[in-house]
Coordinates of C-alpha atoms in Angstrom, one line a residue:
M9 CA 288.9 -87.6 77.9
R10 CA 290.7 -90.0 75.7
Q11 CA 289.3 -93.5 75.3
E12 CA 292.6 -95.0 76.5
D13 CA 292.4 -92.9 79.7
L14 CA 288.8 -94.0 80.3
K15 CA 289.9 -97.6 80.0
A16 CA 292.7 -97.1 82.5
L17 CA 290.2 -95.5 85.0
K18 CA 287.9 -98.5 84.8
K19 CA 290.6 -101.0 85.6
P20 CA 291.4 -101.6 89.3
F21 CA 294.3 -99.5 90.3
G22 CA 295.4 -102.1 92.9
T23 CA 294.3 -105.5 94.1
L24 CA 290.6 -106.4 93.6
V25 CA 289.1 -108.2 96.6
P26 CA 285.9 -109.9 95.2
D27 CA 282.7 -109.0 97.0
A28 CA 282.4 -112.4 98.6
Q29 CA 285.8 -112.0 100.2
V30 CA 285.3 -108.5 101.6
T31 CA 285.2 -109.6 105.2
K32 CA 286.4 -107.9 108.4
E33 CA 289.3 -110.3 108.7
K34 CA 290.5 -109.8 105.1
I35 CA 290.2 -106.0 105.1
S36 CA 291.8 -105.8 108.6
A37 CA 294.7 -107.8 107.3
I38 CA 295.1 -105.5 104.3
V39 CA 295.2 -102.3 106.4
R40 CA 297.2 -103.7 109.3
G41 CA 300.4 -101.6 109.6
A42 CA 299.3 -99.1 107.0
K43 CA 300.7 -95.6 107.5
K44 CA 297.1 -94.3 106.8
T45 CA 293.9 -96.0 105.8
I46 CA 291.9 -94.1 103.2
A47 CA 288.4 -94.8 101.9
V48 CA 287.0 -93.3 98.7
G49 CA 283.3 -93.8 98.2
D50 CA 280.2 -94.0 100.4
A51 CA 279.8 -97.8 100.3
T52 CA 283.5 -98.4 101.0
T53 CA 283.5 -96.0 103.9
E54 CA 280.4 -97.6 105.3
R55 CA 281.8 -101.1 105.1
L56 CA 285.1 -100.1 106.8
L57 CA 283.1 -98.4 109.6
G58 CA 281.0 -101.6 109.9
F59 CA 284.2 -103.6 110.3
G60 CA 285.3 -101.3 113.1
I61 CA 287.9 -99.7 111.0
T62 CA 287.9 -95.8 111.1
P63 CA 289.6 -94.5 108.0
N64 CA 292.1 -91.6 108.5
L65 CA 290.5 -90.0 105.5
A66 CA 287.2 -90.8 103.9
V67 CA 285.9 -89.2 100.7
V68 CA 282.2 -89.4 100.1
D69 CA 279.5 -87.7 97.9
G70 CA 276.2 -89.0 99.3
K71 CA 275.7 -91.2 96.3
E72 CA 276.1 -94.9 95.5
R73 CA 276.1 -95.9 91.8
R74 CA 274.5 -92.6 91.0
L75 CA 271.6 -93.0 93.6
V76 CA 271.4 -90.4 96.3
R77 CA 271.9 -91.8 99.8
E78 CA 272.8 -90.6 103.3
Y79 CA 276.6 -90.4 103.5
P80 CA 278.2 -92.4 106.3
R81 CA 278.9 -90.1 109.2
H82 CA 281.4 -91.0 111.9
D83 CA 283.6 -89.4 114.5
A84 CA 285.8 -87.3 112.1
K85 CA 286.4 -83.7 111.2
E86 CA 283.9 -83.0 108.4
I87 CA 284.9 -80.7 105.6
H88 CA 283.1 -80.0 102.3
C89 CA 284.2 -79.3 98.7
T90 CA 282.8 -79.2 95.2
N91 CA 284.0 -81.4 92.4
P92 CA 282.1 -81.7 89.1
A93 CA 281.2 -85.2 87.8
G94 CA 283.8 -86.7 85.5
A95 CA 286.5 -84.2 86.5
I96 CA 289.1 -83.3 89.1
S97 CA 288.9 -79.7 90.5
Q98 CA 291.9 -77.9 91.8
A99 CA 290.0 -76.9 94.9
A100 CA 289.2 -80.5 95.7
V101 CA 292.9 -81.4 95.2
D102 CA 294.0 -78.6 97.5
L103 CA 291.5 -79.7 100.2
L104 CA 292.6 -83.4 99.9
K105 CA 296.2 -82.4 100.3
E106 CA 295.4 -80.6 103.6
A107 CA 293.2 -83.4 104.8
L108 CA 296.0 -85.9 104.2
L109 CA 298.2 -83.9 106.6
E110 CA 295.6 -84.1 109.5
K111 CA 296.4 -86.3 112.5
K112 CA 292.8 -87.1 113.3
P113 CA 290.2 -88.7 111.0
V114 CA 288.8 -86.5 108.3
L115 CA 285.5 -86.9 106.3
V116 CA 285.5 -85.0 103.0
V117 CA 282.0 -84.6 101.7
V118 CA 282.0 -83.8 98.0
E119 CA 279.2 -81.8 96.4
G120 CA 279.2 -83.3 92.9
E121 CA 281.1 -86.5 92.4
E122 CA 284.0 -88.1 94.3
D123 CA 284.9 -90.9 91.9
L124 CA 287.9 -89.4 90.1
L125 CA 289.2 -87.9 93.4
A126 CA 290.8 -91.3 94.1
L127 CA 293.6 -90.3 91.6
P128 CA 294.9 -87.3 93.6
V129 CA 294.6 -89.3 96.7
F130 CA 296.8 -92.0 95.1
A131 CA 299.2 -89.3 94.0
M132 CA 299.5 -87.5 97.3
A133 CA 298.9 -90.2 100.0
P134 CA 302.1 -91.0 102.0
E135 CA 304.0 -94.1 101.0
G136 CA 302.8 -97.0 103.0
A137 CA 299.2 -95.8 103.1
V138 CA 296.4 -98.1 101.8
V139 CA 293.6 -96.6 99.8
L140 CA 290.3 -98.6 99.4
Y141 CA 287.6 -97.9 96.9
G142 CA 284.7 -99.8 95.4
Q143 CA 284.8 -101.5 92.0
P144 CA 281.1 -101.5 91.0
L145 CA 279.5 -105.0 91.0
E146 CA 282.9 -106.6 91.6
G147 CA 284.2 -105.8 95.0
M148 CA 286.7 -103.5 96.8
V149 CA 290.1 -102.4 95.4
A150 CA 293.0 -102.1 97.8
V151 CA 295.9 -99.8 96.7
K152 CA 299.1 -99.9 98.6
I153 CA 300.8 -96.6 98.0
T154 CA 304.3 -96.8 96.6
T155 CA 306.5 -94.5 94.6
S156 CA 305.4 -96.2 91.3
K157 CA 301.6 -96.0 92.2
R158 CA 302.0 -92.3 93.0
K159 CA 303.8 -91.7 89.6
Q160 CA 301.1 -93.8 87.8
A161 CA 298.4 -91.6 89.3
K162 CA 300.2 -88.3 88.6
D163 CA 300.8 -89.3 85.0
L164 CA 297.1 -90.2 84.5
M165 CA 296.1 -86.9 86.2
D166 CA 298.4 -85.0 83.9
R167 CA 296.7 -86.6 80.9
I168 CA 293.1 -86.0 81.9
G169 CA 293.8 -82.6 83.5
V170 CA 292.7 -80.8 86.6
E171 CA 290.1 -78.1 86.4
K172 CA 291.1 -74.7 87.8

């Protein structure tokens, strides 16, 4: 992966909500009226559930900052996929595409690593959706999906590639 792409991936893709401001009220206001609420990451999913917000789609891998943990289960259709660390697999992209079409909540449990799967979620989520993910040691990032955000994600995916 190019250095420039690594830098782009480390920067928040949306609005960073500092940890001290990640409250039920703040996050509820961010997702209010969203076409879909999507969580990427175990800690983010757990926080949303703790706030009484059930994401339409949650993508978890049973790890938090590389440490194994119990992934947050909730009342959702649970499906599993494999995605290697530091990569985006075509199988995971295909599964996410289907999960985004579901009417009921879906929990995607990734064997491997879910971090980069935020990109295909940004690229494929419907306009008006809100995607939330953790920015380690900083807070939670909220991405409101627009045409330009989708294009930005697709361009970055094209540069880093999708494993077949």
